Amino acid sequence: MKIQIKNLSKSFGNLKANKNINLSLDSGIHALLGENGAGKSTFVKIISGQLTPDSGEIIINGENINLGSAKDSIKNGIGLLNQDPLDFSNLSILESFLVGINEKKPFRKIENIKQKILGLFKNYGIEIELSSKTNSLSIGERQQIELIRLLYNGAKLIILDEPTSAFSLEQKKRVFETLKKLSNEGIIIIFVSHKLDEIFEICETGSILKSGELIENITKPFNSKKILSTMFENTEFHKSEQKYTERVNKFSIIISKSDLFNDYKSDLVHEYTFGSVIGIAGLQGSSNDKLIKNVFSNEFSKTRIIKQFGDPLKIENYYYMPADRLERGLFKDLNLLEHYALSISAKKTFLDWKIIKQTAIDKINKFNIKSNLNNSLSELSGGNQQRVMLSLMPDLESVLLLEQPTRGLDYNSANKIWEMILERKKQDIAILFSSTDMDEIWEYSDIIFSVSGNKIMDISYKNNLTKEKIIKFVSGLV
Amino acid sequence: MIFFENTLITVISLSTPLVIAVIGETISEKSGVINLSAEGTIMICALFGFIFGYISDVATLGFLFAMFLGAGIAVFISYCDIKLRMDQIAVGFVLTILLSHLSNYLGQDYVRLNGPMITKIQIPLLSKIPFMGNVLFNHSFITYLSILLIPSAWFFLNKTTIGLSIRSAGENPLAASSRGIDVKKMRFLGTIIGGSLLGLAGATFSLYTKYGWSEGHTTNYGWIILAIAIFGGWNPYRAAVGAYSFGLLQVLAIKAQSVTLALSQILPLLPFPIMIFVLIFIQYINTKDGKYVPRVIVSLIAGNQPKALGEKLPEEIK
């Protein structure tokens, strides 16, 4: 199979999401790189027929295909594996396979279809009952099944749109093996990601998108420095090497026994100095996020943070930032100004818009949020949403509880977020964050909690650890 | 035994419109559309079914027209849903209020008139079976239809491609559309089938089980079938069981009139507290403590609510 994409353009209002993109592929695993908002998703959606481009053509094996028709794309062997599995939680796996294939035939031989699916399952090492319901599976399993379904539908070109964000290490390994096998069998794979290590691991070629344009094609061996500088051209690239003064005061964390499913007999007490960054490492699906949440809510847990001197901590001293930005962190239909109004005048009867506006403008400048005060939050990019959440942090001396603070952000946005977080080391009591990215944990933490499944495997200062050790702990190998 | 037999016969024939309506609503909801106008649709279709039957003196015409009218109302709901992307709840409520008042107004001249009757059809041979023959095979055609509808609806939803496509549209419109399914068409189809069955149910009231027309002729039945649809866990068989149980209580109430008046007043009210308890129980199963409930009971009571039920179509689907 050979696919040629010619002069593809698409704009949304004033925004040119794709500008004259040309690409030609006939084999191998091809990476699609670019920072958030570079136009990767638009490009992918056009190829898979979910969006109609303004101009351009897609030619498969010398023939033009109908643009903007998902059906036509599927018929021509294009399959898209979405970021979140696009499946049906109430249907069984077999039914999920049946949706949308050969639907014109009045009678389908279910037994034959079953055998074919089972054959594919066997081939790629999947052991799941066809009659089980989709909502009983993990996200990783659902993605794997989606991948098999694409094959079943006769996909010759498979597009993976940041597929690994929901995978555990083990699942990732298995999916990558499957991908390599597929590639050897002659299937073209387009791999969209901003995790360079993954791309280096499996891709042979790649292209870099920036502000809607395809600016460079790359081939193995990749040069990570060069790729990064192309991706983030014109954006300053500095990592703060600020030294933070050691603070004297101490606080303790009492981890309740009920939060620790291990053999420790009593509740655990740990003492750290003010301003420590505590990274809670764990794989996808482990309860590292839950630990963060537990500190915040009395309802489920008795885990506490206690200052050794001074006033005891009150609820106002905690700032919890959930991982689902739009679902739990922010109000997607309220505008920026209203968010600040909510956080500033929470306890007042009347709103003082003058003060609110002033604060909002200050915060927007300070946190470098690229948006109008009247924009609703759903219109902002992921990085900007995250900065809004950070800008809502109280000015009090606080305990920051950050659930995956850089989830889904590209390298540069994540760096900026971390600069802002580390800024708070000077004033805050403690900064707790959870992450599934071991590099992030290693880079920013002073103290590292390693969580595997429901268990805390290890609590140590970074000095006493190595990255390999953490990976061992979080994988449950002691 | 005769008492028992008679009760069953009455329950089956009296529940006819409920069964038809609840299956219609289930199909509609499986495609993701709550037809909240059920109360109004049933009422106005009851009126116009009766009027058409009365004018033409052919009951079948009344049934047919009511089906068309129900489908027509469903087309309007679909237009609001698919084209205008309006809130299904709002549209349904307004329609219910409008249609039920409209039917009271338009029906003034048709109160207490005699329309065409439909006769019972004894199915040869089968109706000769002792007990069962009388209970199941000695009814009017519309009752046979309602009984046949139950397995056919189940078969349609679970064993045909179109049924699967309709369900997929009600579960996750975006996923269905990315697999090349015309989600708008499927939702339209589900709503139309559901609407026409609601219409048929309306005419069944005025031409059969609650013969004639009066002001507020079918009041509250629409709300009841909406509740039974949830009670039925979006499964035609269970929905039918719900409808028949409701019918049974009503029949018992009528029979109880000769014994004690109090019981005859309590029995028709019984479904409502039961319904509320079942809904609370379903909610309870979904909570933490629910895991102590035996599996069998969970699988009997918990339903498969379509994931996208009542939601507007995503903007991506143009």
mmCIF file of N, CA, C and O in Angstrom, chain A residues 45 48 50-51 70-71 74 82 85-91 94-106 108 133 135 146 149 153 300, chain B residues 30 157-162 164-165 167-182 185-186 288 303-307 316 318:
data_model
loop_
_atom_site.group_PDB
_atom_site.id
_atom_site.type_symbol
_atom_site.label_atom_id
_atom_site.label_comp_id
_atom_site.label_asym_id
_atom_site.label_seq_id
_atom_site.Cartn_x
_atom_site.Cartn_y
_atom_site.Cartn_z
ATOM 1 N N LYS A 45 -7.203 13.343 12.036
ATOM 2 C CA LYS A 45 -8.652 13.251 11.841
ATOM 3 C C LYS A 45 -9.028 13.375 10.379
ATOM 4 O O LYS A 45 -10.000 12.771 9.929
ATOM 5 N N SER A 48 -8.289 10.033 8.698
ATOM 6 C CA SER A 48 -9.225 8.965 9.049
ATOM 7 C C SER A 48 -10.659 9.322 8.684
ATOM 8 O O SER A 48 -11.577 8.585 9.009
ATOM 9 N N GLN A 50 -12.639 11.791 9.674
ATOM 10 C CA GLN A 50 -13.549 12.403 10.638
ATOM 11 C C GLN A 50 -13.715 13.896 10.398
ATOM 12 O O GLN A 50 -14.631 14.513 10.910
ATOM 13 N N LEU A 51 -12.769 14.480 9.670
ATOM 14 C CA LEU A 51 -12.856 15.900 9.346
ATOM 15 C C LEU A 51 -12.700 16.039 7.838
ATOM 16 O O LEU A 51 -11.974 15.275 7.208
ATOM 17 N N ALA A 70 -15.720 8.750 6.993
ATOM 18 C CA ALA A 70 -15.073 7.718 7.800
ATOM 19 C C ALA A 70 -15.226 6.359 7.130
ATOM 20 O O ALA A 70 -14.315 5.544 7.136
ATOM 21 N N LYS A 71 -16.371 6.150 6.522
ATOM 22 C CA LYS A 71 -16.653 4.883 5.879
ATOM 23 C C LYS A 71 -15.648 4.611 4.752
ATOM 24 O O LYS A 71 -15.117 3.516 4.610
ATOM 25 N N ILE A 74 -12.186 3.789 6.042
ATOM 26 C CA ILE A 74 -12.097 2.408 6.520
ATOM 27 C C ILE A 74 -12.003 1.453 5.341
ATOM 28 O O ILE A 74 -11.182 0.551 5.309
ATOM 29 N N ASN A 82 -7.741 5.718 18.593
ATOM 30 C CA ASN A 82 -7.883 6.988 19.285
ATOM 31 C C ASN A 82 -7.111 7.039 20.587
ATOM 32 O O ASN A 82 -6.747 6.027 21.153
ATOM 33 N N PRO A 85 -9.984 4.996 24.116
ATOM 34 C CA PRO A 85 -10.616 3.978 23.274
ATOM 35 C C PRO A 85 -12.028 4.411 22.873
ATOM 36 O O PRO A 85 -12.827 4.781 23.724
ATOM 37 N N LEU A 86 -12.283 4.374 21.585
ATOM 38 C CA LEU A 86 -13.615 4.722 21.100
ATOM 39 C C LEU A 86 -14.421 3.448 20.982
ATOM 40 O O LEU A 86 -14.518 2.869 19.921
ATOM 41 N N ASP A 87 -14.948 2.972 22.097
ATOM 42 C CA ASP A 87 -15.724 1.747 22.007
ATOM 43 C C ASP A 87 -17.015 1.892 22.811
ATOM 44 O O ASP A 87 -17.348 2.979 23.268
ATOM 45 N N PHE A 88 -17.723 0.782 22.990
ATOM 46 C CA PHE A 88 -19.058 0.849 23.568
ATOM 47 C C PHE A 88 -19.079 0.059 24.859
ATOM 48 O O PHE A 88 -19.022 -1.164 24.843
ATOM 49 N N SER A 89 -19.183 0.747 25.979
ATOM 50 C CA SER A 89 -18.997 0.057 27.247
ATOM 51 C C SER A 89 -20.075 -0.986 27.517
ATOM 52 O O SER A 89 -19.821 -1.947 28.211
ATOM 53 N N ASN A 90 -21.273 -0.807 26.979
ATOM 54 C CA ASN A 90 -22.341 -1.749 27.286
ATOM 55 C C ASN A 90 -22.443 -2.919 26.307
ATOM 56 O O ASN A 90 -23.274 -3.794 26.474
ATOM 57 N N LEU A 91 -21.627 -2.897 25.270
ATOM 58 C CA LEU A 91 -21.692 -3.993 24.305
ATOM 59 C C LEU A 91 -20.618 -5.034 24.640
ATOM 60 O O LEU A 91 -19.606 -4.721 25.238
ATOM 61 N N LEU A 94 -17.600 -9.044 21.131
ATOM 62 C CA LEU A 94 -18.025 -9.530 19.820
ATOM 63 C C LEU A 94 -18.911 -8.492 19.134
ATOM 64 O O LEU A 94 -18.699 -8.143 17.974
ATOM 65 N N GLU A 95 -19.877 -7.962 19.874
ATOM 66 C CA GLU A 95 -20.776 -6.959 19.295
ATOM 67 C C GLU A 95 -19.995 -5.723 18.863
ATOM 68 O O GLU A 95 -20.249 -5.139 17.823
ATOM 69 N N SER A 96 -19.029 -5.363 19.704
ATOM 70 C CA SER A 96 -18.219 -4.203 19.389
ATOM 71 C C SER A 96 -17.471 -4.411 18.071
ATOM 72 O O SER A 96 -17.294 -3.485 17.291
ATOM 73 N N PHE A 97 -17.034 -5.649 17.829
ATOM 74 C CA PHE A 97 -16.375 -5.959 16.562
ATOM 75 C C PHE A 97 -17.345 -5.843 15.399
ATOM 76 O O PHE A 97 -16.978 -5.451 14.296
ATOM 77 N N LEU A 98 -18.599 -6.224 15.655
ATOM 78 C CA LEU A 98 -19.566 -6.293 14.561
ATOM 79 C C LEU A 98 -20.056 -4.920 14.120
ATOM 80 O O LEU A 98 -20.549 -4.765 13.010
ATOM 81 N N VAL A 99 -19.950 -3.928 15.022
ATOM 82 C CA VAL A 99 -20.482 -2.607 14.680
ATOM 83 C C VAL A 99 -19.743 -2.042 13.473
ATOM 84 O O VAL A 99 -18.533 -1.885 13.499
ATOM 85 N N GLY A 100 -20.480 -1.794 12.423
ATOM 86 C CA GLY A 100 -19.918 -1.070 11.293
ATOM 87 C C GLY A 100 -19.160 -1.905 10.289
ATOM 88 O O GLY A 100 -18.569 -1.338 9.376
ATOM 89 N N ILE A 101 -19.123 -3.254 10.413
ATOM 90 C CA ILE A 101 -18.448 -4.006 9.352
ATOM 91 C C ILE A 101 -19.440 -4.821 8.546
ATOM 92 O O ILE A 101 -20.320 -5.454 9.106
ATOM 93 N N ASN A 102 -19.262 -4.812 7.275
ATOM 94 C CA ASN A 102 -20.115 -5.566 6.346
ATOM 95 C C ASN A 102 -21.584 -5.439 6.705
ATOM 96 O O ASN A 102 -22.340 -6.393 6.636
ATOM 97 N N GLU A 103 -21.968 -4.236 7.137
ATOM 98 C CA GLU A 103 -23.302 -4.125 7.703
ATOM 99 C C GLU A 103 -24.393 -4.230 6.651
ATOM 100 O O GLU A 103 -25.555 -4.404 6.974
ATOM 101 N N LYS A 104 -24.026 -4.174 5.391
ATOM 102 C CA LYS A 104 -25.043 -4.217 4.351
ATOM 103 C C LYS A 104 -25.571 -5.623 4.140
ATOM 104 O O LYS A 104 -26.677 -5.830 3.686
ATOM 105 N N LYS A 105 -24.737 -6.623 4.477
ATOM 106 C CA LYS A 105 -25.202 -8.004 4.299
ATOM 107 C C LYS A 105 -26.319 -8.316 5.288
ATOM 108 O O LYS A 105 -26.166 -8.067 6.483
ATOM 109 N N PRO A 106 -27.414 -8.876 4.797
ATOM 110 C CA PRO A 106 -28.519 -9.156 5.713
ATOM 111 C C PRO A 106 -28.191 -10.268 6.707
ATOM 112 O O PRO A 106 -28.605 -10.227 7.851
ATOM 113 N N ARG A 108 -25.122 -12.461 8.530
ATOM 114 C CA ARG A 108 -23.684 -12.613 8.701
ATOM 115 C C ARG A 108 -23.432 -13.900 9.468
ATOM 116 O O ARG A 108 -24.160 -14.231 10.391
ATOM 117 N N LYS A 133 -18.077 -8.083 28.654
ATOM 118 C CA LYS A 133 -18.478 -6.726 28.306
ATOM 119 C C LYS A 133 -17.283 -5.789 28.290
ATOM 120 O O LYS A 133 -16.346 -5.948 29.078
ATOM 121 N N ASN A 135 -16.907 -2.829 29.344
ATOM 122 C CA ASN A 135 -16.604 -2.038 30.539
ATOM 123 C C ASN A 135 -15.976 -2.856 31.665
ATOM 124 O O ASN A 135 -15.654 -2.321 32.709
ATOM 125 N N GLU A 146 -9.020 -2.691 20.314
ATOM 126 C CA GLU A 146 -9.292 -1.746 19.235
ATOM 127 C C GLU A 146 -8.286 -1.940 18.099
ATOM 128 O O GLU A 146 -8.629 -1.882 16.923
ATOM 129 N N ARG A 149 -9.161 -4.888 16.215
ATOM 130 C CA ARG A 149 -10.357 -4.630 15.418
ATOM 131 C C ARG A 149 -10.004 -3.915 14.116
ATOM 132 O O ARG A 149 -10.557 -4.195 13.061
ATOM 133 N N ASN A 153 -10.709 -5.250 10.400
ATOM 134 C CA ASN A 153 -11.390 -4.463 9.362
ATOM 135 C C ASN A 153 -10.544 -4.311 8.109
ATOM 136 O O ASN A 153 -10.930 -3.612 7.190
ATOM 137 N N PHE A 300 -12.175 9.499 53.081
ATOM 138 C CA PHE A 300 -11.735 8.130 52.858
ATOM 139 C C PHE A 300 -10.500 7.749 53.664
ATOM 140 O O PHE A 300 -10.071 6.618 53.657
ATOM 141 N N LYS B 30 -32.797 3.192 23.396
ATOM 142 C CA LYS B 30 -31.603 2.451 22.984
ATOM 143 C C LYS B 30 -30.817 3.229 21.935
ATOM 144 O O LYS B 30 -29.607 3.099 21.837
ATOM 145 N N LEU B 157 -33.176 -5.721 18.322
ATOM 146 C CA LEU B 157 -32.092 -4.975 18.969
ATOM 147 C C LEU B 157 -30.816 -5.794 19.105
ATOM 148 O O LEU B 157 -29.724 -5.271 18.950
ATOM 149 N N ASN B 158 -30.980 -7.096 19.377
ATOM 150 C CA ASN B 158 -29.788 -7.879 19.710
ATOM 151 C C ASN B 158 -29.249 -8.740 18.581
ATOM 152 O O ASN B 158 -28.105 -9.132 18.605
ATOM 153 N N LYS B 159 -30.082 -9.049 17.616
ATOM 154 C CA LYS B 159 -29.632 -10.011 16.626
ATOM 155 C C LYS B 159 -29.585 -9.466 15.202
ATOM 156 O O LYS B 159 -29.247 -10.191 14.281
ATOM 157 N N THR B 160 -29.972 -8.219 14.990
ATOM 158 C CA THR B 160 -29.877 -7.700 13.633
ATOM 159 C C THR B 160 -28.823 -6.599 13.574
ATOM 160 O O THR B 160 -28.491 -5.984 14.584
ATOM 161 N N THR B 161 -28.304 -6.391 12.375
ATOM 162 C CA THR B 161 -27.254 -5.393 12.199
ATOM 163 C C THR B 161 -27.770 -3.997 12.498
ATOM 164 O O THR B 161 -27.106 -3.207 13.156
ATOM 165 N N ILE B 162 -28.987 -3.720 12.006
ATOM 166 C CA ILE B 162 -29.540 -2.385 12.248
ATOM 167 C C ILE B 162 -29.743 -2.165 13.744
ATOM 168 O O ILE B 162 -29.439 -1.093 14.272
ATOM 169 N N LEU B 164 -28.051 -3.487 16.172
ATOM 170 C CA LEU B 164 -26.726 -3.262 16.766
ATOM 171 C C LEU B 164 -26.255 -1.843 16.475
ATOM 172 O O LEU B 164 -25.716 -1.155 17.345
ATOM 173 N N SER B 165 -26.493 -1.384 15.230
ATOM 174 C CA SER B 165 -26.073 -0.030 14.872
ATOM 175 C C SER B 165 -26.828 0.997 15.715
ATOM 176 O O SER B 165 -26.250 1.982 16.160
ATOM 177 N N ARG B 167 -28.055 0.522 18.703
ATOM 178 C CA ARG B 167 -27.513 0.492 20.058
ATOM 179 C C ARG B 167 -26.164 1.194 20.122
ATOM 180 O O ARG B 167 -25.868 1.907 21.079
ATOM 181 N N SER B 168 -25.325 0.976 19.096
ATOM 182 C CA SER B 168 -23.999 1.600 19.128
ATOM 183 C C SER B 168 -24.132 3.116 19.105
ATOM 184 O O SER B 168 -23.376 3.818 19.754
ATOM 185 N N ALA B 169 -25.144 3.621 18.383
ATOM 186 C CA ALA B 169 -25.354 5.071 18.339
ATOM 187 C C ALA B 169 -25.792 5.580 19.702
ATOM 188 O O ALA B 169 -25.460 6.698 20.084
ATOM 189 N N GLY B 170 -26.532 4.757 20.435
ATOM 190 C CA GLY B 170 -26.987 5.184 21.753
ATOM 191 C C GLY B 170 -25.919 5.043 22.819
ATOM 192 O O GLY B 170 -25.986 5.657 23.862
ATOM 193 N N GLU B 171 -24.920 4.215 22.554
ATOM 194 C CA GLU B 171 -23.856 4.023 23.529
ATOM 195 C C GLU B 171 -22.787 5.099 23.407
ATOM 196 O O GLU B 171 -22.407 5.729 24.371
ATOM 197 N N ASN B 172 -22.271 5.252 22.209
ATOM 198 C CA ASN B 172 -21.154 6.170 22.000
ATOM 199 C C ASN B 172 -21.206 6.688 20.563
ATOM 200 O O ASN B 172 -20.619 6.091 19.665
ATOM 201 N N PRO B 173 -21.915 7.787 20.340
ATOM 202 C CA PRO B 173 -22.134 8.284 18.985
ATOM 203 C C PRO B 173 -20.823 8.523 18.227
ATOM 204 O O PRO B 173 -20.716 8.204 17.047
ATOM 205 N N LEU B 174 -19.827 9.029 18.956
ATOM 206 C CA LEU B 174 -18.569 9.351 18.305
ATOM 207 C C LEU B 174 -17.884 8.093 17.780
ATOM 208 O O LEU B 174 -17.388 8.057 16.649
ATOM 209 N N ALA B 175 -17.878 7.057 18.619
ATOM 210 C CA ALA B 175 -17.243 5.805 18.219
ATOM 211 C C ALA B 175 -17.990 5.197 17.043
ATOM 212 O O ALA B 175 -17.389 4.723 16.080
ATOM 213 N N ALA B 176 -19.327 5.233 17.115
ATOM 214 C CA ALA B 176 -20.118 4.651 16.042
ATOM 215 C C ALA B 176 -19.835 5.388 14.740
ATOM 216 O O ALA B 176 -19.643 4.772 13.690
ATOM 217 N N SER B 177 -19.777 6.710 14.818
ATOM 218 C CA SER B 177 -19.563 7.483 13.609
ATOM 219 C C SER B 177 -18.173 7.245 13.038
ATOM 220 O O SER B 177 -17.989 7.197 11.821
ATOM 221 N N SER B 178 -17.183 7.036 13.908
ATOM 222 C CA SER B 178 -15.837 6.792 13.393
ATOM 223 C C SER B 178 -15.741 5.422 12.743
ATOM 224 O O SER B 178 -14.776 5.117 12.061
ATOM 225 N N ARG B 179 -16.715 4.567 12.981
ATOM 226 C CA ARG B 179 -16.720 3.265 12.309
ATOM 227 C C ARG B 179 -17.622 3.290 11.087
ATOM 228 O O ARG B 179 -18.008 2.235 10.572
ATOM 229 N N GLY B 180 -18.004 4.487 10.684
ATOM 230 C CA GLY B 180 -18.746 4.599 9.441
ATOM 231 C C GLY B 180 -20.241 4.391 9.601
ATOM 232 O O GLY B 180 -20.944 4.178 8.610
ATOM 233 N N ILE B 181 -20.744 4.448 10.817
ATOM 234 C CA ILE B 181 -22.186 4.310 10.990
ATOM 235 C C ILE B 181 -22.825 5.687 10.937
ATOM 236 O O ILE B 181 -22.306 6.647 11.506
ATOM 237 N N ASP B 182 -23.943 5.781 10.216
ATOM 238 C CA ASP B 182 -24.637 7.052 10.121
ATOM 239 C C ASP B 182 -25.448 7.251 11.404
ATOM 240 O O ASP B 182 -26.593 6.813 11.505
ATOM 241 N N LYS B 185 -28.864 8.920 11.245
ATOM 242 C CA LYS B 185 -29.896 8.062 10.674
ATOM 243 C C LYS B 185 -30.380 7.047 11.717
ATOM 244 O O LYS B 185 -31.580 6.796 11.856
ATOM 245 N N MET B 186 -29.437 6.483 12.460
ATOM 246 C CA MET B 186 -29.798 5.469 13.446
ATOM 247 C C MET B 186 -30.663 6.058 14.554
ATOM 248 O O MET B 186 -31.635 5.468 14.997
ATOM 249 N N LYS B 288 -20.585 1.503 46.863
ATOM 250 C CA LYS B 288 -19.598 0.610 47.476
ATOM 251 C C LYS B 288 -20.246 -0.590 48.141
ATOM 252 O O LYS B 288 -19.818 -1.720 47.987
ATOM 253 N N GLY B 303 -29.773 -2.485 35.120
ATOM 254 C CA GLY B 303 -30.031 -2.390 33.689
ATOM 255 C C GLY B 303 -28.835 -1.880 32.928
ATOM 256 O O GLY B 303 -27.849 -1.454 33.499
ATOM 257 N N ASN B 304 -28.930 -1.999 31.605
ATOM 258 C CA ASN B 304 -27.882 -1.461 30.751
ATOM 259 C C ASN B 304 -28.316 -0.112 30.213
ATOM 260 O O ASN B 304 -28.771 -0.018 29.096
ATOM 261 N N GLN B 305 -28.181 0.894 31.016
ATOM 262 C CA GLN B 305 -28.579 2.195 30.498
ATOM 263 C C GLN B 305 -27.650 2.593 29.359
ATOM 264 O O GLN B 305 -26.434 2.564 29.510
ATOM 265 N N PRO B 306 -28.218 2.954 28.194
ATOM 266 C CA PRO B 306 -27.365 3.401 27.103
ATOM 267 C C PRO B 306 -26.522 4.587 27.564
ATOM 268 O O PRO B 306 -27.054 5.509 28.170
ATOM 269 N N LYS B 307 -25.224 4.529 27.278
ATOM 270 C CA LYS B 307 -24.290 5.523 27.801
ATOM 271 C C LYS B 307 -24.633 6.941 27.379
ATOM 272 O O LYS B 307 -24.495 7.879 28.142
ATOM 273 N N GLU B 316 -18.861 17.026 16.687
ATOM 274 C CA GLU B 316 -18.075 16.464 15.588
ATOM 275 C C GLU B 316 -18.965 15.825 14.530
ATOM 276 O O GLU B 316 -18.565 15.697 13.381
ATOM 277 N N LYS B 318 -21.529 16.051 12.051
ATOM 278 C CA LYS B 318 -22.159 17.165 11.345
ATOM 279 C C LYS B 318 -23.441 16.702 10.674
ATOM 280 O O LYS B 318 -23.537 15.614 10.183
#
